[in-house]
């Protein structure tokens, strides 16, 4: 079992490849569809996900896809269940298993991610449905006195409980502690908070006997707050992010798959590229992007069947550029060249 987990974790961060996060919850996908004026019906959600999963050649750069509960139970137009469709292309299906961030009691402005009750049974069902890995996201806001140690440690505890159950079920946990980048904080403050969060997460993971070889970490990059009035350069982002990771993430963890967290698609690619260009590092540095892989495709699609091909081209481009960023061989001028 441990060997299987390690093999899957390694396959998810295979050279030149990363993960597509297509696990938007009902509320989040509605927001995305609202932005293009498309109604969030079950069939529109199905059609949009099928467009992504059927993109010819994306599997050269995409090792796995994170699905939402509804999506893992849906099928393509020809009746093939989505997990089977992905597997047939050599793409590993995964599943978001948390039930979202809810207000944390006695902690104004902070959240705790729910979903532990009944998780063992849900994991076994997802495995039956074809999932080979899972994801759980905790969020932390930076503000005056935030995040509290209380919020940092309860979320770390829940992340580790989830990760242990996931490994027990033979599923690779993707542990996602996301420090949100909303606010006017400096990159140094972002470094300080991300360090505290990762310290707590790896302490709990160790205490709860999670095997580092059979998991992946999905962290935020260390950025200046989006309202700070100045975007840090890719080299600066790489410097602070790597300093944080090298202090807190055991070399036994096979890979780190960043979230994009509201960066533009091009910035997310450039920042990942800068980190890999300064390698080698103890772990693979890869991506598990939602918005940064999908934004141009969503816009190109606009809910129209005749635009599916354009949307697939847009998605393929981002997958390819992020694939290049895995080896530090991305250059911004690729954005204006044809693919
Ligand atoms: P973004 O890349 O859009 O931040 O989404 C990744 C994700 O899975 C968040 O949980």
Short mmCIF file of C-alpha atoms and ligand atoms in Angstrom, two decimals:
data_model
loop_
_atom_site.label_atom_id
_atom_site.label_comp_id
_atom_site.label_asym_id
_atom_site.label_seq_id
_atom_site.Cartn_x
_atom_site.Cartn_y
_atom_site.Cartn_z
CA UNK A 1 0.00 0.00 0.00
CA UNK A 2 2.72 2.45 1.02
CA UNK A 3 4.50 1.62 -2.22
CA UNK A 4 1.35 2.38 -4.25
CA UNK A 5 0.94 5.75 -2.54
CA UNK A 6 4.52 6.66 -3.30
CA UNK A 7 4.16 5.60 -6.94
CA UNK A 8 0.99 7.66 -7.38
CA UNK A 9 2.50 10.71 -5.67
CA UNK A 10 5.53 10.49 -7.94
CA UNK A 11 3.40 10.04 -11.06
CA UNK A 12 1.45 13.20 -10.19
CA UNK A 13 4.66 15.21 -10.24
CA UNK A 14 6.26 13.45 -13.23
CA UNK A 15 8.69 15.56 -15.23
CA UNK A 16 7.04 18.35 -17.19
CA UNK A 17 3.59 17.65 -15.73
CA UNK A 18 1.22 19.04 -13.14
CA UNK A 19 -2.38 18.90 -11.96
CA UNK A 20 -5.57 20.55 -13.19
CA UNK A 21 -7.83 21.60 -10.29
CA UNK A 22 -11.35 21.25 -11.73
CA UNK A 23 -12.96 20.69 -8.33
CA UNK A 24 -14.89 23.95 -7.98
CA UNK A 25 -17.76 23.52 -5.53
CA UNK A 26 -21.29 24.49 -6.63
CA UNK A 27 -20.87 28.01 -5.30
CA UNK A 28 -17.47 28.56 -6.91
CA UNK A 29 -18.38 27.22 -10.36
CA UNK A 30 -21.48 29.43 -10.27
CA UNK A 31 -19.20 32.45 -9.71
CA UNK A 32 -17.00 31.38 -12.64
CA UNK A 33 -20.03 30.85 -14.90
CA UNK A 34 -21.56 34.17 -13.80
CA UNK A 35 -18.39 35.89 -15.04
CA UNK A 36 -19.09 34.62 -18.58
CA UNK A 37 -22.88 34.95 -18.40
CA UNK A 38 -23.58 31.21 -18.40
CA UNK A 39 -26.18 29.60 -16.17
CA UNK A 40 -24.75 27.04 -13.74
CA UNK A 41 -26.90 24.03 -14.61
CA UNK A 42 -25.74 20.45 -14.14
CA UNK A 43 -25.52 19.97 -17.89
CA UNK A 44 -23.49 23.16 -18.47
CA UNK A 45 -21.08 22.12 -15.73
CA UNK A 46 -20.81 18.66 -17.32
CA UNK A 47 -20.25 20.08 -20.80
CA UNK A 48 -17.57 22.47 -19.58
CA UNK A 49 -15.67 19.76 -17.70
CA UNK A 50 -15.91 17.43 -20.71
CA UNK A 51 -14.38 20.14 -22.89
CA UNK A 52 -11.36 20.28 -20.56
CA UNK A 53 -10.99 16.51 -20.13
CA UNK A 54 -11.18 15.86 -23.88
CA UNK A 55 -8.58 18.42 -24.86
CA UNK A 56 -6.28 16.62 -27.28
CA UNK A 57 -2.67 16.49 -26.07
CA UNK A 58 -3.26 18.07 -22.65
CA UNK A 59 -2.11 14.79 -21.10
CA UNK A 60 1.46 15.63 -22.18
CA UNK A 61 1.43 18.26 -19.41
CA UNK A 62 -1.39 17.19 -17.10
CA UNK A 63 -0.75 14.22 -14.79
CA UNK A 64 -3.99 14.35 -12.79
CA UNK A 65 -7.29 16.18 -12.42
CA UNK A 66 -9.03 17.04 -9.15
CA UNK A 67 -12.78 16.48 -9.45
CA UNK A 68 -15.74 17.64 -7.36
CA UNK A 69 -18.28 15.18 -5.90
CA UNK A 70 -20.79 15.89 -8.67
CA UNK A 71 -18.15 15.59 -11.42
CA UNK A 72 -16.70 12.23 -10.36
CA UNK A 73 -20.22 10.78 -10.79
CA UNK A 74 -20.84 12.37 -14.22
CA UNK A 75 -20.17 10.93 -17.67
CA UNK A 76 -19.04 12.31 -21.02
CA UNK A 77 -21.59 12.73 -23.83
CA UNK A 78 -20.86 9.19 -25.09
CA UNK A 79 -21.62 7.71 -21.66
CA UNK A 80 -18.01 7.18 -20.49
CA UNK A 81 -17.74 8.04 -16.78
CA UNK A 82 -15.32 10.97 -16.32
CA UNK A 83 -12.84 8.99 -14.18
CA UNK A 84 -12.65 6.33 -16.95
CA UNK A 85 -12.23 8.98 -19.64
CA UNK A 86 -9.30 10.52 -17.76
CA UNK A 87 -7.69 7.14 -17.05
CA UNK A 88 -7.94 6.19 -20.73
CA UNK A 89 -5.73 9.22 -21.46
CA UNK A 90 -3.21 8.36 -18.77
CA UNK A 91 -4.52 11.09 -16.46
CA UNK A 92 -5.03 10.20 -12.76
CA UNK A 93 -8.45 11.11 -11.28
CA UNK A 94 -8.55 12.76 -7.87
CA UNK A 95 -11.27 14.20 -5.65
CA UNK A 96 -11.79 17.19 -3.35
CA UNK A 97 -13.03 15.71 -0.08
CA UNK A 98 -13.35 18.68 2.27
CA UNK A 99 -16.73 20.30 2.83
CA UNK A 100 -15.52 23.86 2.73
CA UNK A 101 -14.18 26.53 5.07
CA UNK A 102 -16.75 27.58 7.70
CA UNK A 103 -16.56 30.34 10.37
CA UNK A 104 -14.33 29.25 13.26
CA UNK A 105 -16.06 29.61 16.63
CA UNK A 106 -14.69 32.37 18.86
CA UNK A 107 -12.41 33.63 16.08
CA UNK A 108 -13.83 36.58 14.18
CA UNK A 109 -12.78 36.54 10.51
CA UNK A 110 -11.20 33.06 10.59
CA UNK A 111 -12.28 29.70 9.23
CA UNK A 112 -12.01 26.00 9.92
CA UNK A 113 -12.41 23.49 7.11
CA UNK A 114 -15.10 20.89 7.76
CA UNK A 115 -15.65 17.38 6.44
CA UNK A 116 -14.03 14.89 8.84
CA UNK A 117 -17.27 13.23 10.02
CA UNK A 118 -17.95 10.18 7.88
CA UNK A 119 -14.81 10.79 5.85
CA UNK A 120 -13.54 7.19 6.07
CA UNK A 121 -16.68 5.91 4.30
CA UNK A 122 -16.64 8.67 1.70
CA UNK A 123 -13.00 7.93 0.88
CA UNK A 124 -13.78 4.27 0.29
CA UNK A 125 -16.62 5.23 -2.04
CA UNK A 126 -14.42 7.66 -3.99
CA UNK A 127 -11.81 4.96 -4.41
CA UNK A 128 -14.49 2.69 -5.86
CA UNK A 129 -15.47 5.50 -8.23
CA UNK A 130 -11.88 5.63 -9.52
CA UNK A 131 -10.13 8.30 -7.43
CA UNK A 132 -6.44 7.72 -6.64
CA UNK A 133 -5.74 10.94 -4.75
CA UNK A 134 -7.61 13.50 -2.66
CA UNK A 135 -7.49 17.18 -1.71
CA UNK A 136 -8.39 19.15 1.44
CA UNK A 137 -8.02 22.93 1.60
CA UNK A 138 -7.63 25.07 4.70
CA UNK A 139 -7.54 28.88 4.42
CA UNK A 140 -5.87 31.56 6.54
CA UNK A 141 -6.32 35.32 6.22
CA UNK A 142 -3.56 37.80 6.95
CA UNK A 143 -4.72 40.82 8.97
CA UNK A 144 -4.09 42.64 12.18
CA UNK A 145 -3.38 39.81 14.64
CA UNK A 146 -4.45 37.23 12.03
CA UNK A 147 -4.11 34.39 11.59
CA UNK A 148 -4.37 33.42 15.27
CA UNK A 149 -2.37 30.48 16.59
CA UNK A 150 -5.75 28.91 17.36
CA UNK A 151 -6.75 29.01 13.66
CA UNK A 152 -3.31 27.82 12.51
CA UNK A 153 -3.30 24.77 14.79
CA UNK A 154 -6.91 23.60 14.47
CA UNK A 155 -6.64 23.65 10.69
CA UNK A 156 -3.29 21.84 10.82
CA UNK A 157 -4.87 19.20 13.05
CA UNK A 158 -7.78 18.71 10.64
CA UNK A 159 -5.47 18.58 7.61
CA UNK A 160 -3.44 15.82 9.27
CA UNK A 161 -6.54 13.85 10.28
CA UNK A 162 -7.71 14.01 6.69
CA UNK A 163 -4.27 13.02 5.35
CA UNK A 164 -4.00 10.01 7.68
CA UNK A 165 -7.47 8.75 6.69
CA UNK A 166 -6.66 9.28 3.05
CA UNK A 167 -3.47 7.21 3.23
CA UNK A 168 -5.37 4.52 5.14
CA UNK A 169 -7.79 4.32 2.20
CA UNK A 170 -4.91 4.01 -0.27
CA UNK A 171 -5.37 7.55 -1.62
CA UNK A 172 -2.58 10.14 -1.87
CA UNK A 173 -3.53 13.21 0.16
CA UNK A 174 -2.84 16.63 -1.29
CA UNK A 175 -2.53 18.77 1.81
CA UNK A 176 -3.52 22.34 0.98
CA UNK A 177 -2.90 25.07 3.56
CA UNK A 178 -3.68 28.28 1.66
CA UNK A 179 -2.59 31.60 3.12
CA UNK A 180 -4.81 34.06 1.26
CA UNK A 181 -3.10 36.95 -0.47
CA UNK A 182 -5.91 39.48 -0.08
CA UNK A 183 -4.76 42.55 1.80
CA UNK A 184 -1.91 45.05 1.76
CA UNK A 185 0.70 42.95 3.58
CA UNK A 186 4.34 42.85 2.52
CA UNK A 187 6.06 39.78 1.10
CA UNK A 188 8.02 39.51 4.36
CA UNK A 189 4.76 39.26 6.33
CA UNK A 190 3.50 36.66 3.86
CA UNK A 191 6.71 34.70 4.47
CA UNK A 192 6.28 34.91 8.25
CA UNK A 193 2.65 33.69 8.17
CA UNK A 194 3.26 30.95 5.57
CA UNK A 195 6.18 29.73 7.70
CA UNK A 196 4.01 29.49 10.84
CA UNK A 197 1.31 27.64 8.91
CA UNK A 198 3.70 25.13 7.32
CA UNK A 199 5.44 24.55 10.65
CA UNK A 200 2.11 23.63 12.28
CA UNK A 201 1.02 21.46 9.33
CA UNK A 202 4.19 19.36 9.28
CA UNK A 203 4.18 19.03 13.08
CA UNK A 204 0.63 17.62 12.99
CA UNK A 205 1.36 15.41 9.98
CA UNK A 206 4.27 13.85 11.82
CA UNK A 207 2.34 13.45 15.10
CA UNK A 208 -0.49 11.74 13.22
CA UNK A 209 1.91 9.33 11.47
CA UNK A 210 1.33 10.53 7.93
CA UNK A 211 4.01 9.20 5.58
CA UNK A 212 5.68 12.12 3.83
CA UNK A 213 6.64 9.87 0.88
CA UNK A 214 2.98 9.24 0.08
CA UNK A 215 1.63 12.80 0.08
CA UNK A 216 1.93 16.09 -1.78
CA UNK A 217 1.85 19.64 -0.37
CA UNK A 218 -0.27 22.27 -2.12
CA UNK A 219 0.82 25.62 -0.71
CA UNK A 220 0.38 29.25 -1.69
CA UNK A 221 3.38 30.99 -3.19
CA UNK A 222 4.82 33.67 -0.92
CA UNK A 223 3.59 36.91 -2.50
CA UNK A 224 3.04 40.52 -1.46
CA UNK A 225 -0.65 41.19 -0.66
CA UNK A 226 -2.75 41.99 -3.74
CA UNK A 227 -3.50 45.48 -2.37
CA UNK A 228 0.08 46.22 -1.33
CA UNK A 229 0.61 48.38 -4.38
CA UNK A 230 3.55 46.47 -5.79
CA UNK A 231 3.81 42.98 -7.29
CA UNK A 232 7.01 41.16 -6.33
CA UNK A 233 9.12 39.95 -9.28
CA UNK A 234 9.28 36.22 -10.06
CA UNK A 235 12.83 36.09 -8.67
CA UNK A 236 11.71 37.64 -5.41
CA UNK A 237 8.68 35.33 -5.15
CA UNK A 238 10.98 32.36 -5.82
CA UNK A 239 13.47 33.49 -3.18
CA UNK A 240 10.91 33.89 -0.36
CA UNK A 241 8.85 30.84 -1.31
CA UNK A 242 11.89 28.55 -1.49
CA UNK A 243 13.27 29.91 1.79
CA UNK A 244 9.97 29.01 3.46
CA UNK A 245 9.67 25.55 1.87
CA UNK A 246 13.28 24.60 2.55
CA UNK A 247 12.78 25.36 6.26
CA UNK A 248 9.55 23.41 6.67
CA UNK A 249 8.99 20.68 4.06
CA UNK A 250 10.85 17.37 4.54
CA UNK A 251 12.87 16.23 1.53
CA UNK A 252 10.92 12.95 1.75
CA UNK A 253 7.82 14.71 0.32
CA UNK A 254 8.01 13.94 -3.42
CA UNK A 255 6.39 17.10 -4.67
CA UNK A 256 4.98 20.52 -4.02
CA UNK A 257 2.10 21.53 -6.28
CA UNK A 258 1.28 25.22 -5.98
CA UNK A 259 -2.20 26.72 -6.12
CA UNK A 260 -2.55 29.86 -8.24
CA UNK A 261 -4.71 31.71 -5.70
CA UNK A 262 -5.90 34.59 -7.85
CA UNK A 263 -2.61 35.43 -9.62
CA UNK A 264 -3.04 36.05 -13.33
CA UNK A 265 -2.37 32.98 -15.44
CA UNK A 266 0.85 34.45 -16.83
CA UNK A 267 2.20 35.49 -13.42
CA UNK A 268 1.49 32.06 -11.94
CA UNK A 269 3.46 30.47 -14.79
CA UNK A 270 6.36 32.95 -14.54
CA UNK A 271 6.67 32.48 -10.76
CA UNK A 272 6.74 28.68 -11.01
CA UNK A 273 9.29 28.97 -13.80
CA UNK A 274 11.59 31.16 -11.67
CA UNK A 275 11.54 28.57 -8.89
CA UNK A 276 12.43 25.71 -11.19
CA UNK A 277 15.09 27.77 -12.97
CA UNK A 278 16.94 28.05 -9.65
CA UNK A 279 16.87 24.27 -9.04
CA UNK A 280 17.55 21.48 -8.44
CA UNK A 281 15.46 21.29 -5.27
CA UNK A 282 14.80 18.36 -2.89
CA UNK A 283 11.20 18.03 -4.18
CA UNK A 284 9.55 18.40 -7.58
CA UNK A 285 8.01 21.87 -7.86
CA UNK A 286 4.82 21.71 -9.87
CA UNK A 287 1.35 23.19 -10.25
CA UNK A 288 -2.19 22.30 -9.23
CA UNK A 289 -3.88 25.32 -10.73
CA UNK A 290 -7.57 26.05 -11.02
CA UNK A 291 -8.01 29.58 -12.28
CA UNK A 292 -4.54 29.94 -13.83
CA UNK A 293 -5.15 26.93 -16.10
CA UNK A 294 -8.80 27.60 -16.87
CA UNK A 295 -9.33 31.36 -17.09
CA UNK A 296 -8.63 31.84 -20.83
CA UNK A 297 -10.51 28.64 -21.72
CA UNK A 298 -13.58 29.66 -19.74
CA UNK A 299 -13.62 33.03 -21.47
CA UNK A 300 -13.13 31.53 -24.94
CA UNK A 301 -15.93 29.00 -24.36
CA UNK A 302 -18.59 31.41 -23.09
CA UNK A 303 -21.08 28.53 -22.97
CA UNK A 304 -21.19 28.12 -26.77
CA UNK A 305 -20.84 24.72 -28.43
CA UNK A 306 -19.17 26.33 -31.47
CA UNK A 307 -16.42 27.74 -29.22
CA UNK A 308 -15.35 24.41 -27.69
CA UNK A 309 -12.34 24.12 -29.97
CA UNK A 310 -11.09 27.62 -29.19
CA UNK A 311 -11.51 26.96 -25.48
CA UNK A 312 -9.54 23.71 -25.78
CA UNK A 313 -6.75 25.55 -27.58
CA UNK A 314 -6.63 28.12 -24.79
CA UNK A 315 -6.48 25.41 -22.12
CA UNK A 316 -3.81 23.48 -24.06
CA UNK A 317 -1.65 26.62 -24.26
CA UNK A 318 -1.72 27.19 -20.49
CA UNK A 319 -1.04 23.50 -19.81
CA UNK A 320 1.91 23.61 -22.19
CA UNK A 321 3.39 26.81 -20.73
CA UNK A 322 3.08 25.48 -17.20
CA UNK A 323 4.66 22.24 -18.40
CA UNK A 324 7.59 24.37 -19.60
CA UNK A 325 7.70 26.16 -16.21
CA UNK A 326 8.27 22.72 -14.61
CA UNK A 327 11.76 22.71 -16.09
CA UNK A 328 12.46 26.44 -15.97
CA UNK A 329 12.20 26.68 -19.76
CA UNK A 330 9.21 29.04 -19.99
CA UNK A 331 9.78 32.51 -21.42
CA UNK A 332 7.14 35.28 -21.45
CA UNK A 333 7.59 35.78 -25.19
CA UNK A 334 6.07 32.32 -25.74
CA UNK A 335 2.76 34.00 -24.86
CA UNK A 336 2.74 35.96 -28.09
CA UNK A 337 4.07 33.16 -30.31
CA UNK A 338 1.71 30.58 -31.83
CA UNK A 339 1.43 27.17 -30.19
P1 LIG B 1 -6.58 28.17 -7.81
O1 LIG B 1 -5.37 27.73 -8.59
O2 LIG B 1 -7.62 28.85 -8.66
O3 LIG B 1 -6.22 28.92 -6.57
O4 LIG B 1 -7.33 26.85 -7.34
C1 LIG B 1 -6.60 25.80 -6.86
C2 LIG B 1 -7.40 25.05 -5.87
O5 LIG B 1 -7.61 23.87 -6.02
C3 LIG B 1 -7.89 25.77 -4.70
O6 LIG B 1 -8.36 24.85 -3.75
#
